[in-house]
Short mmCIF file of C-alpha atoms in Angstrom, two decimals:
data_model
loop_
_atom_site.label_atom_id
_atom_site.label_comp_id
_atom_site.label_asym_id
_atom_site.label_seq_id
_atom_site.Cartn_x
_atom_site.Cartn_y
_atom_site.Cartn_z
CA UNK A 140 -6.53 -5.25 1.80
CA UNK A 141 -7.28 -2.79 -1.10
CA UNK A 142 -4.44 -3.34 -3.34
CA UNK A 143 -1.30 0.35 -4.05
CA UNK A 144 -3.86 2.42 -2.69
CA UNK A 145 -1.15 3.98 -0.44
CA UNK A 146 2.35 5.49 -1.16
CA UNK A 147 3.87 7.18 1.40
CA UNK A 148 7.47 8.57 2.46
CA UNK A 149 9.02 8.68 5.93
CA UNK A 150 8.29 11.90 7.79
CA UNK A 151 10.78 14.51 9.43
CA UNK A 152 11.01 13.53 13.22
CA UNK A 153 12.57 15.92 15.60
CA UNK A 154 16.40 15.20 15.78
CA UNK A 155 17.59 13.71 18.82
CA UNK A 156 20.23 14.70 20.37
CA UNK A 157 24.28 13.80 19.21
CA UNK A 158 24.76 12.27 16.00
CA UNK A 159 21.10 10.13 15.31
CA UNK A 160 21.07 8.12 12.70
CA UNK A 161 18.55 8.09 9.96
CA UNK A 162 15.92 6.89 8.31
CA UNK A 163 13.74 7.29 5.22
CA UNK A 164 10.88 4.85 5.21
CA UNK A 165 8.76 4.18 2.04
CA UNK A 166 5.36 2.63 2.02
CA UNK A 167 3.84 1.05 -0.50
CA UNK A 168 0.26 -0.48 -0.72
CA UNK A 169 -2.34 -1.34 2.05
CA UNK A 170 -3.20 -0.04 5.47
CA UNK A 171 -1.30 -2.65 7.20
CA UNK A 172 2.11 -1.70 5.30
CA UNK A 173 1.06 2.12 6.48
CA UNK A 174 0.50 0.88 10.42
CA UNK A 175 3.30 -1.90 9.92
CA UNK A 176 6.10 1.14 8.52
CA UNK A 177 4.91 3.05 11.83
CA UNK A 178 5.28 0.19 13.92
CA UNK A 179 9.19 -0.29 12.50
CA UNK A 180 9.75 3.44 12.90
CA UNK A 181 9.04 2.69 16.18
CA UNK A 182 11.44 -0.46 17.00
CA UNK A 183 14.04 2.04 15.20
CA UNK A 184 13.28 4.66 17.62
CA UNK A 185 14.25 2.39 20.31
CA UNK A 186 17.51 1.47 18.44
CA UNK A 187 18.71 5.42 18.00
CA UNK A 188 17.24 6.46 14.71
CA UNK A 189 15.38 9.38 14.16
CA UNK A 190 13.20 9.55 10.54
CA UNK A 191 13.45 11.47 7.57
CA UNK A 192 11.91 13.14 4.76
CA UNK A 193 14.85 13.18 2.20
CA UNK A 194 16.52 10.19 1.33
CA UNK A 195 19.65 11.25 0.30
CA UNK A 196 20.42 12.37 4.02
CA UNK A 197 19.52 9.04 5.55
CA UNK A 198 21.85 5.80 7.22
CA UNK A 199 18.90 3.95 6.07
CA UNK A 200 16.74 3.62 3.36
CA UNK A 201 13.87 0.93 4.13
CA UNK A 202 11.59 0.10 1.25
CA UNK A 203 8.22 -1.72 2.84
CA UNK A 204 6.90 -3.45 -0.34
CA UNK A 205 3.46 -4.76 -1.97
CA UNK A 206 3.32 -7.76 -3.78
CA UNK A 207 -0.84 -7.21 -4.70
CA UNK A 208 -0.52 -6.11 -8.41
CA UNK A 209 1.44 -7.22 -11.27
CA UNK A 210 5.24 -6.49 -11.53
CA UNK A 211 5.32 -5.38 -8.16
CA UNK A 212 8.96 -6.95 -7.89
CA UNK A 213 10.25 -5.70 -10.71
CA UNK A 214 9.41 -1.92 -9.63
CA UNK A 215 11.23 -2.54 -6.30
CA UNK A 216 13.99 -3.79 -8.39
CA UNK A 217 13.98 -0.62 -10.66
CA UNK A 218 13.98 1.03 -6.94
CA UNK A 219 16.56 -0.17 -5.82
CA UNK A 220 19.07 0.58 -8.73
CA UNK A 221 18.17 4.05 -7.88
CA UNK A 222 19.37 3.74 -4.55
CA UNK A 223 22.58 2.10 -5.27
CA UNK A 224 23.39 4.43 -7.22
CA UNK A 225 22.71 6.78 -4.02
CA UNK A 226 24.46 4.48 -1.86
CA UNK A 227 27.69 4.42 -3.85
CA UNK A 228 27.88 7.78 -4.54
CA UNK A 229 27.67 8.70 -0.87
CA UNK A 230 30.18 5.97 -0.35
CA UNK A 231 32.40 7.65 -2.15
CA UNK A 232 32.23 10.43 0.77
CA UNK A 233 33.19 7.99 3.33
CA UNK A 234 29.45 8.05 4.48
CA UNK A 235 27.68 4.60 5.02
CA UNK A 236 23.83 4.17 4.03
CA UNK A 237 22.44 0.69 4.88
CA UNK A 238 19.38 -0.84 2.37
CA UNK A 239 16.78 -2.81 3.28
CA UNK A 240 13.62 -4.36 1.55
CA UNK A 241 10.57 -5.10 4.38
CA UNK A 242 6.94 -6.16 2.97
CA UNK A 243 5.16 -8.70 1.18
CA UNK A 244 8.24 -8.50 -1.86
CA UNK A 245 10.24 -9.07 0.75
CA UNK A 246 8.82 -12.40 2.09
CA UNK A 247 8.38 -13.72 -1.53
CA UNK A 248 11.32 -12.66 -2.87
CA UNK A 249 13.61 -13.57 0.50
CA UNK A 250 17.06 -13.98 -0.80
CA UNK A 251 16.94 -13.42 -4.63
CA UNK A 252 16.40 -9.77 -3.74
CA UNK A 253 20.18 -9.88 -2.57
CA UNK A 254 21.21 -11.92 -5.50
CA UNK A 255 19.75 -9.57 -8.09
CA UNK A 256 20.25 -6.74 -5.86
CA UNK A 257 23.55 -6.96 -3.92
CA UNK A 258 23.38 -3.36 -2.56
CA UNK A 259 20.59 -4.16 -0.28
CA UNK A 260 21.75 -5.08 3.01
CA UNK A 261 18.93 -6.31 4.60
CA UNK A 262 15.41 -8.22 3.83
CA UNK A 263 12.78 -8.65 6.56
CA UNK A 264 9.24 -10.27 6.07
CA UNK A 265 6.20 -8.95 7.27
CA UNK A 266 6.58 -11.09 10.50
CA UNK A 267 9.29 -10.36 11.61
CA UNK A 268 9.49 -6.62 12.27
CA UNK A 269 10.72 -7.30 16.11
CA UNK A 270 13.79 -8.26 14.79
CA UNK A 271 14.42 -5.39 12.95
CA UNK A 272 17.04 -3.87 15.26
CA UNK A 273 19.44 -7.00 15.76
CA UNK A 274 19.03 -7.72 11.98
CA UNK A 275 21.20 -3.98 11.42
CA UNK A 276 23.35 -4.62 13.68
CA UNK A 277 24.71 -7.61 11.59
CA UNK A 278 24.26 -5.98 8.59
CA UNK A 279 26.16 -2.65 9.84
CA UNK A 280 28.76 -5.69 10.76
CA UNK A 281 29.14 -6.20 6.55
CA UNK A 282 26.65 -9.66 6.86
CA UNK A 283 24.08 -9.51 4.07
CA UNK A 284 20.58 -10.59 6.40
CA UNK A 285 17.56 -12.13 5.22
CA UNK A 286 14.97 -12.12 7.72
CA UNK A 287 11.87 -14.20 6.35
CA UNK A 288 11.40 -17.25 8.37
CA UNK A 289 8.82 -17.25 11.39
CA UNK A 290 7.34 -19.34 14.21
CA UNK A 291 3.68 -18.75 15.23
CA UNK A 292 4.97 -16.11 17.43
CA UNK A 293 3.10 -12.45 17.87
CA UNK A 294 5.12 -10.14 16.66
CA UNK A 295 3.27 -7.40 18.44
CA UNK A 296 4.26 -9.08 21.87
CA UNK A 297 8.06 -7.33 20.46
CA UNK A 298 7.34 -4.72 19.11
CA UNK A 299 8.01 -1.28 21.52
CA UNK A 300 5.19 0.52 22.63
CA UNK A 301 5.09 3.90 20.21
CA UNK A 302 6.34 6.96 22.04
CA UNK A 303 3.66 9.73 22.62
CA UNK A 304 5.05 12.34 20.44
CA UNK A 305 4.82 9.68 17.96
CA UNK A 306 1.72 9.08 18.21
CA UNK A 307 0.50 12.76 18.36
CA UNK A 308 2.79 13.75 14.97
CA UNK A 309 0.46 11.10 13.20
CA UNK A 310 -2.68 13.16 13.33
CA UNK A 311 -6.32 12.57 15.43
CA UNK A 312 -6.97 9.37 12.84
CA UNK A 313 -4.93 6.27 12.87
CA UNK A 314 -4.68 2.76 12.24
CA UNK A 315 -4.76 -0.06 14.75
CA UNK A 316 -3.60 -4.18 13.31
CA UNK A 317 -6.11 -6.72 15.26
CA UNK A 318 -5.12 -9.43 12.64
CA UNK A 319 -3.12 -10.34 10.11
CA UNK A 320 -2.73 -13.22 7.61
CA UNK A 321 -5.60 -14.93 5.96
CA UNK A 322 -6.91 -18.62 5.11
CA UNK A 323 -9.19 -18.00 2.91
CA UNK A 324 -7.11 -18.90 -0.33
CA UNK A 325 -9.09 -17.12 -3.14
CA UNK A 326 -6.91 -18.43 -6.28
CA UNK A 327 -5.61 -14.74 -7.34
CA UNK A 328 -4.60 -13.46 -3.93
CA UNK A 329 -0.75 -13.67 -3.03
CA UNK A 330 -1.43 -12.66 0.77
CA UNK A 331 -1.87 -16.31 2.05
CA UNK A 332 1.64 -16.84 1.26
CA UNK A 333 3.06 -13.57 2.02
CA UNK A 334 1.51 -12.95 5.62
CA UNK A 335 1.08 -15.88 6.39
CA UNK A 336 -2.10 -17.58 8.34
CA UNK A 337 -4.68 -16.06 9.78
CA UNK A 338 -3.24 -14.27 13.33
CA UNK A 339 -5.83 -12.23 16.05
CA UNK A 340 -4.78 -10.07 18.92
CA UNK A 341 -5.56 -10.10 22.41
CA UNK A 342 -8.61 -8.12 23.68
CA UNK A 343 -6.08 -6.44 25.79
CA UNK A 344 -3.26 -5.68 23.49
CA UNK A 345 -6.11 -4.04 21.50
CA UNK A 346 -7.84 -1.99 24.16
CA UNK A 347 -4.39 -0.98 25.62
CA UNK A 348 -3.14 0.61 21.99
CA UNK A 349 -6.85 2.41 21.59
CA UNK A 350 -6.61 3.34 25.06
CA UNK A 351 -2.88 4.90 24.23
CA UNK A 352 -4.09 6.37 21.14
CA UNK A 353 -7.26 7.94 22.51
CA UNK A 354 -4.93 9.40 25.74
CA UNK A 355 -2.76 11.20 22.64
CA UNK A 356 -5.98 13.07 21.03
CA UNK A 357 -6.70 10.30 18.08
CA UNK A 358 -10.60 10.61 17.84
CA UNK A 359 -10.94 8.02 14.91
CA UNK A 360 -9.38 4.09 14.99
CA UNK A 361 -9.58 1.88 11.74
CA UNK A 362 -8.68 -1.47 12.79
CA UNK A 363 -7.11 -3.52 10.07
CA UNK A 364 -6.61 -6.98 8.96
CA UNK A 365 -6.20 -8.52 6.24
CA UNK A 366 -9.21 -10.02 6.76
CA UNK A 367 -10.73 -8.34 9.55
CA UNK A 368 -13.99 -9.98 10.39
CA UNK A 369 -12.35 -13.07 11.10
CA UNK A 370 -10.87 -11.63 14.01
CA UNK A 371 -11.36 -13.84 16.93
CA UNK A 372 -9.34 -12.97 19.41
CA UNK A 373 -9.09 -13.92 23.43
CA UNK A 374 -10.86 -12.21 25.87
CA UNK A 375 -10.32 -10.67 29.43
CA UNK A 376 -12.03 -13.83 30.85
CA UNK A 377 -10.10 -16.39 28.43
CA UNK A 378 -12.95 -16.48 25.86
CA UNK A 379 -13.01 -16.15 22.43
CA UNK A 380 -15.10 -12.63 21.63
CA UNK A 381 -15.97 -11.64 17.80
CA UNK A 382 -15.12 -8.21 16.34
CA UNK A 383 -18.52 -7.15 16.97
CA UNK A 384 -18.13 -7.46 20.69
CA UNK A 385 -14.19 -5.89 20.23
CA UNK A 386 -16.44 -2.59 19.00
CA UNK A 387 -18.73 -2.48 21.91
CA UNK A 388 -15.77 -2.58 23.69
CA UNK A 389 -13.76 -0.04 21.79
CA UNK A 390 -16.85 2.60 21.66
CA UNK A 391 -16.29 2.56 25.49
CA UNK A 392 -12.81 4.47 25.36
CA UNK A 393 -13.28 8.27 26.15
CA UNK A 394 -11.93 10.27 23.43
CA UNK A 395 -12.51 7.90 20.45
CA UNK A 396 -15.20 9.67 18.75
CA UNK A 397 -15.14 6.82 15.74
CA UNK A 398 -14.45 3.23 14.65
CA UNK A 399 -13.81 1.73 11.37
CA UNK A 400 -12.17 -1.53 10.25
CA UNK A 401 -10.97 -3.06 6.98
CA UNK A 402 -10.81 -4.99 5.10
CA UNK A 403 -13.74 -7.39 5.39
CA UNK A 404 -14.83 -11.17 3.87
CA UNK A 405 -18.56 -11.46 3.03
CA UNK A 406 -18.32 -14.92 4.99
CA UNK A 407 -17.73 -13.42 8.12
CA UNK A 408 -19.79 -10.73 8.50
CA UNK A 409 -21.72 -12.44 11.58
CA UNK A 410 -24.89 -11.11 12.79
CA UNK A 411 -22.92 -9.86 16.13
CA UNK A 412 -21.24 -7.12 13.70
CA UNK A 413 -24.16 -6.34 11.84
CA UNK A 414 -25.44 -5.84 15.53
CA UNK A 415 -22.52 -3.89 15.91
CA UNK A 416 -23.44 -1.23 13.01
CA UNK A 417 -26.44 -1.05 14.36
CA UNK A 418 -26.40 -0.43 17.61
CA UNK A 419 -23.04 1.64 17.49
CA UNK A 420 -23.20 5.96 16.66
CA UNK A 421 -19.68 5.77 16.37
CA UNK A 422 -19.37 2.85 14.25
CA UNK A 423 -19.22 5.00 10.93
CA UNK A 424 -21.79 4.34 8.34
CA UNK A 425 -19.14 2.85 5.76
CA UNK A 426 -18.29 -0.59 4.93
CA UNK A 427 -15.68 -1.84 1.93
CA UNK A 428 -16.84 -5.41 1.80
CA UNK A 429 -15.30 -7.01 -1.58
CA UNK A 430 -16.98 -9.50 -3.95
CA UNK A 431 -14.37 -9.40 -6.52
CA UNK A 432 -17.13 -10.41 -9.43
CA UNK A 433 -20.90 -11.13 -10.17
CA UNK A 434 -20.85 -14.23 -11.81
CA UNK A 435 -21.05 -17.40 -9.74
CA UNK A 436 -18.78 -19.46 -11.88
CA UNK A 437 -15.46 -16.86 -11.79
CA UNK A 438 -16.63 -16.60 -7.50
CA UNK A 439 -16.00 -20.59 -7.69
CA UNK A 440 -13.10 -20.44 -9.87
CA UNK A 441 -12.02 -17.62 -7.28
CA UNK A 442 -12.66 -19.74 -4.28
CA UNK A 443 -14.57 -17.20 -2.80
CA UNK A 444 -17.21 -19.77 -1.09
CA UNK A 445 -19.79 -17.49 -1.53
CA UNK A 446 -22.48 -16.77 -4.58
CA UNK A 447 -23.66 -13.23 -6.47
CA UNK A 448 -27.24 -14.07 -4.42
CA UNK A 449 -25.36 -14.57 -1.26
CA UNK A 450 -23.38 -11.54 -1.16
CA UNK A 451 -26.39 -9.02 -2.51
CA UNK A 452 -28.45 -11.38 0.47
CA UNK A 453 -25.45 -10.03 2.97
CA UNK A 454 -25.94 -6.50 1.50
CA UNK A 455 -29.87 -5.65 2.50
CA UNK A 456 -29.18 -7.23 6.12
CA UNK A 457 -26.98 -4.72 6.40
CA UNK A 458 -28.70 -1.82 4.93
CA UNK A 459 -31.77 -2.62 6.85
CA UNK A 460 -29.70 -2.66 9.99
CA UNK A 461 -28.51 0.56 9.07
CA UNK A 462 -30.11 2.08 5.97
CA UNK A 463 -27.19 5.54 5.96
CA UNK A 464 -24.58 3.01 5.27
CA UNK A 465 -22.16 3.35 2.26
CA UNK A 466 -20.99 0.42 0.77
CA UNK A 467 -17.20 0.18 -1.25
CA UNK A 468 -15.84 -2.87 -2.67
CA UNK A 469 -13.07 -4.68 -4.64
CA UNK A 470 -13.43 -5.80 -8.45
CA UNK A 471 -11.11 -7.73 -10.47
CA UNK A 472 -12.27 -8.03 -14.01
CA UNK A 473 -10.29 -10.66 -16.46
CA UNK A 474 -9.95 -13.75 -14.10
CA UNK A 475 -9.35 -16.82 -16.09
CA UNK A 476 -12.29 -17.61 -18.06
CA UNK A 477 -13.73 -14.85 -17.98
CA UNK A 478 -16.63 -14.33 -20.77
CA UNK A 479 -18.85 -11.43 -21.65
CA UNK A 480 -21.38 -12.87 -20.12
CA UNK A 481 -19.52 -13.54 -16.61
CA UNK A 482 -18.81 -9.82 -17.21
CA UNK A 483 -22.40 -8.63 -17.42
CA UNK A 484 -23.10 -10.49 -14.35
CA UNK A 485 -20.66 -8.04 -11.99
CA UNK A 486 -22.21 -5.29 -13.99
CA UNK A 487 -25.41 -6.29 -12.82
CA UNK A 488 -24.52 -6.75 -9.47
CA UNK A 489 -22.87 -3.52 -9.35
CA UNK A 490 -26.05 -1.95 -10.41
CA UNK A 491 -28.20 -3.99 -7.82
CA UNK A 492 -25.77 -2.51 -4.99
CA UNK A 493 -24.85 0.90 -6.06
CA UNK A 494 -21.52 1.71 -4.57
CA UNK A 495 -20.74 4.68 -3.21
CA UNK A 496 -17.18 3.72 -3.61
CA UNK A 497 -15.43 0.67 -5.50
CA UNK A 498 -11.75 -0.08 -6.59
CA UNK A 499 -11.54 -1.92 -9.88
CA UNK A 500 -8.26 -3.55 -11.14
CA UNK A 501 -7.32 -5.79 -14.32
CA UNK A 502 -6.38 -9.73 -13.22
CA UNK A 503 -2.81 -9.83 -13.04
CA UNK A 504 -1.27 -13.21 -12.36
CA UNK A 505 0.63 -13.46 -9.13
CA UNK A 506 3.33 -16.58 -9.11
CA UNK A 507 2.64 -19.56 -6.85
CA UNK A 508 -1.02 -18.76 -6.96
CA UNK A 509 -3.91 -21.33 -8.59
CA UNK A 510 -5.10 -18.51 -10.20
CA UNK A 511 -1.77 -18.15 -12.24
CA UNK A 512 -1.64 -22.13 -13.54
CA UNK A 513 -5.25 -21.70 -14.76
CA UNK A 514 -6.71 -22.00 -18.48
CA UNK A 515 -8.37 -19.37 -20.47
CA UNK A 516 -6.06 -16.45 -19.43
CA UNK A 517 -8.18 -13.24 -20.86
CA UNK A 518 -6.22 -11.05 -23.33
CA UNK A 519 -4.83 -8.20 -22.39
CA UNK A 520 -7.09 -5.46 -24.51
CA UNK A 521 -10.36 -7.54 -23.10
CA UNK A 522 -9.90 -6.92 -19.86
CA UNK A 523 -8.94 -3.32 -20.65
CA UNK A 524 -12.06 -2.78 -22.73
CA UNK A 525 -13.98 -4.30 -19.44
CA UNK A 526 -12.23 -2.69 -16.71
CA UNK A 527 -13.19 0.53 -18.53
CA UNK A 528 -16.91 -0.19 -18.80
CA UNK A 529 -16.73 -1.13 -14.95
CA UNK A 530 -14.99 2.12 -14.26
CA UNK A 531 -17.17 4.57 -15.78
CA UNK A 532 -20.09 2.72 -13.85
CA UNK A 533 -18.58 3.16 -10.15
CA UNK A 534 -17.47 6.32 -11.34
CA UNK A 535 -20.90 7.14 -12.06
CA UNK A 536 -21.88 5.93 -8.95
CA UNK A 537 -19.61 7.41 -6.87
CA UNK A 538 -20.78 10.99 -8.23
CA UNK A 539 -24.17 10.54 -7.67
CA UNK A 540 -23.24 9.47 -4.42
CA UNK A 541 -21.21 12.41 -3.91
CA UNK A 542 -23.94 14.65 -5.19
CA UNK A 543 -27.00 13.72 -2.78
CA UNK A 544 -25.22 14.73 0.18
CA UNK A 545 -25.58 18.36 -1.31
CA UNK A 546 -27.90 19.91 0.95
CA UNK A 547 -27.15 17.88 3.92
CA UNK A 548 -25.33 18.28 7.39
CA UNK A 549 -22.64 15.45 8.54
CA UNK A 550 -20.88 15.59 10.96
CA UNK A 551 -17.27 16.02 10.27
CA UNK A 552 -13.64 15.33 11.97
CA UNK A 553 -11.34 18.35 11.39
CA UNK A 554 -7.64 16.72 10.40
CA UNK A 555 -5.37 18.89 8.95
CA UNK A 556 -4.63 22.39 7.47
CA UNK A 557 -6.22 22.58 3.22
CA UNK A 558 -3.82 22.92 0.68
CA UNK A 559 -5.26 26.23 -0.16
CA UNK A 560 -4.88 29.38 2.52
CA UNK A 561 -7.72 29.64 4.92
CA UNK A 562 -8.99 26.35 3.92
CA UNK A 563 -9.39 23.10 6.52
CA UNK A 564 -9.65 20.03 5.74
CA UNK A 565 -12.33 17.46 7.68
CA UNK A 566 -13.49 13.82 7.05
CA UNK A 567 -16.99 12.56 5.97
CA UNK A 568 -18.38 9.44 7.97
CA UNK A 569 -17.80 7.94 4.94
CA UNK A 570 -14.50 8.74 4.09
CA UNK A 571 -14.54 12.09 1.70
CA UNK A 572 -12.59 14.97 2.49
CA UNK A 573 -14.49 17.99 3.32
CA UNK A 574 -13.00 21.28 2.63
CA UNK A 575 -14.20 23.97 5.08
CA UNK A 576 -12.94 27.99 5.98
CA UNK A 577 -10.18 27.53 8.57
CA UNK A 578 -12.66 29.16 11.22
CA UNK A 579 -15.22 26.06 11.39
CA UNK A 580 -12.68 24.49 13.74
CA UNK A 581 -9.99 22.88 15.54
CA UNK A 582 -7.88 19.71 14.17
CA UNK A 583 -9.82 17.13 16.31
CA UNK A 584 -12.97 18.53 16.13
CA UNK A 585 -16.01 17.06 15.06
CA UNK A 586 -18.31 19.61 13.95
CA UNK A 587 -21.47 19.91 12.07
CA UNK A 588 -21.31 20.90 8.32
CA UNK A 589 -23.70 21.65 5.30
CA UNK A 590 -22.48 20.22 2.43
CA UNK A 591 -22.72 22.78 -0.33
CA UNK A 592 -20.70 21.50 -3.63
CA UNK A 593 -19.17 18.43 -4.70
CA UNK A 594 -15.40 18.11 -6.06
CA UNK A 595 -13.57 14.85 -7.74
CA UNK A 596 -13.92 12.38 -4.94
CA UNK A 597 -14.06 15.29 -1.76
CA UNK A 598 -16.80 17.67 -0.53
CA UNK A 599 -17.13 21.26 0.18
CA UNK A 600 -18.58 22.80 3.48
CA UNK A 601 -19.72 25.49 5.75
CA UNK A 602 -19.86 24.86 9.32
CA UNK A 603 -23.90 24.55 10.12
#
């Protein structure tokens, strides 16, 4: 998944009626925490709580936590002191606020969180979300619960169906899980550990949440996984189907205008998806497909099984199967051993694919990774001097990107209300915003719009 890309706060709810309890949710990092906070809200629905906006106001405050980037942990920590502080003082008003920790921290950190912070009440791994509700009811009894360890059970075989006015309050795009956990073991990458091994949904547990999406006006679906190509999941008929075939299947739900799905391995990109991309209109013309780096010896090091030649190989199939598709990646620039030269090779490969959008991050060791225990650590200004070079490239690329859709008409899925007065605000087929005058549509509309100026990563628009 692309690494603190998201930060997000729980979101009012309509009170129920009597005294609800409360809860503020905060999401940090990937997709999956965004779809996996939702999916709590949901089994805390079902247990009487209603969400909130404002923290101070809530019985409990749930932090869902990313353990991707370097002194992740520690900024939960510095959090959580916060909180206390919160927590005491309201306390001190004979009101009671419960704390918990949920994410990838969470499974790493299990019960040192408690020990170095004994405010929190509660820590619950990433598969284990059913459990959610009988885990606060012991901790509302006074017992400090830790919540980390898992059979291969599905968790989404627990978890309560979303209510429809949930699922309408989220908007006409939203996320769907078809997998979670990965085996791949590159030596940076902490999510092996965290989530666990590689996990696909049924066919029918997918189709039935599209289906219940579509039926509440969503028009676009990303499916996620952690690595979602590998998805392999069981079919009506008992067989195994690919998630090329899961997209034919998906494109045949009325309503669902629009597919997407992230986040993708270069070794599994089978010819049945390529297929899939080209065959499918609502399949949208973007792809995030990391490499991580150019030069074959840091891709070894890496253990990303696959070479520079390889993954530019993967790229034209892809193009040629669909030449309007965007590509966006994943960079990480300072791996152990890193030279200049290793360096010039992802800058040549960035060149050879020209990304319309990439996310580029300094090495940070994660603990209990191979990547961590090897030699040749780079120093710290290095890989800043590097991931600034690599920047202003994508950057680069990204506006020039941006600028040759000036000119053009895409069609475009009205979301929500601009920040500005009369404004509305749509998405590209590749994922821009599109600002447009409120009277080009409805929120769920897909209309046709001429792109007439570019902003910093968004595009503006008159309805065509």
């Amino acid at each position: 998944m692309e690494p603190e890309q998201i930060t997000q706060d729980g979101a009012e709810a309509p009170q129920a009626a009597g005294a609800a309890k409360k809860v503020f949710v905060k999401t940090y990092g990937c997709q999956m925490n965004v779809y996996d906070s939702q999916r709590m809200s949901d089994a805390l629905a079902a247990d009487g709580y209603v969400a909130t906006s404002v923290m101070e106001e809530a019985d409990l405050v749930l932090l869902n936590t990313c353990h991707i980037r370097e002194k992740a942990a520690e900024k939960v920590y510095s959090e959580l002191g916060r909180i206390r502080d919160l927590k005491a003082e309201r306390a001190r008003n004979g009101d009671e606020m419960l704390i918990g920790v949920a994410g990838c921290v969470a499974q790493a950190e299990g019960r040192e969180i408690i020990r170095r912070a004994p405010a929190v009440d509660l820590v619950i791994g990433p598969q284990t979300y059913h459990r959610l509700p009988d885990a606060l009811k012991k901790a509302r009894g006074g017992e400090k619960v830790v919540e980390t360890d898992y059979a291969l059970e599905d968790k989404f075989d627990h978890l309560p169906q979303p209510r429809r006015a949930d699922v309408i309050s989220r908007g006409v795009t939203a996320f769907l899980t078809v997998q979670e956990g990965c085996d791949k073991f590159c030596t940076f990458c902490v999510v092996p550990y965290t989530r666990g091994s590689e996990v696909s949904r049924s066919v029918a547990q997918i189709v039935a949440e599209a289906e219940r999406l579509a039926a509440a006006g969503v028009r676009e679906v990303t499916l996620l996984g952690q690595n979602v190509n590998a998805w392999h999941g069981e079919g009506p008929d008992g067989s195994e189907w690919g998630l090329g075939r899961l997209l034919f299947r998906l494109a045949e739900i009325p309503g669902l205008s629009r597919l997407r799905y992230t986040t993708s391995h270069p070794r599994d990109m089978d010819d049945e998806l390529i297929a899939a991309h080209r065959d499918l209109p609502s399949l949208m013309p973007y792809l995030h497909l990391p490499v991580q780096a150019g030069s074959d010896r840091i891709l070894k090091a890496m253990n990303r099984k696959h070479t520079a030649a390889d993954y530019l190989r993967l790229i034209e199939r892809i193009r040629a199967a669909r030449p309007d598709i965007a590509m966006s990646g994943d960079f990480i620039v300072g791996f152990p051993g890193e030279t200049d030269a290793d360096f010039e090779d992802t800058m040549e490969l960035v060149r050879a694919v020209d990304y319309a959008q990439a996310f580029s991050f300094k090495y940070s060791p994660r603990p209990g990774t191979p990547g961590a225990e090897m030699d040749g650590h780079v120093a710290e200004a290095v890989k800043d001097e590097r991931l600034q070079r690599l920047q202003a490239l994508l950057n680069e690329q990204q506006n020039a990107f941006l600028a040759s859709l000036v000119g053009t008409t895409i069609e475009t899925l009205i979301e929500k209300p601009g920040r500005q007065a009369g404004q509305i605000v749509g998405r590209s087929p590749w994922l821009q915003p599109v600002i447009l005058d409120e009277k080009a549509g409805r929120i769920g509309d897909i209309v046709s719009a001429r792109i007439t100026n570019t902003g910093h990563a968004s595009l503006f628009a008159e309805r065509a």
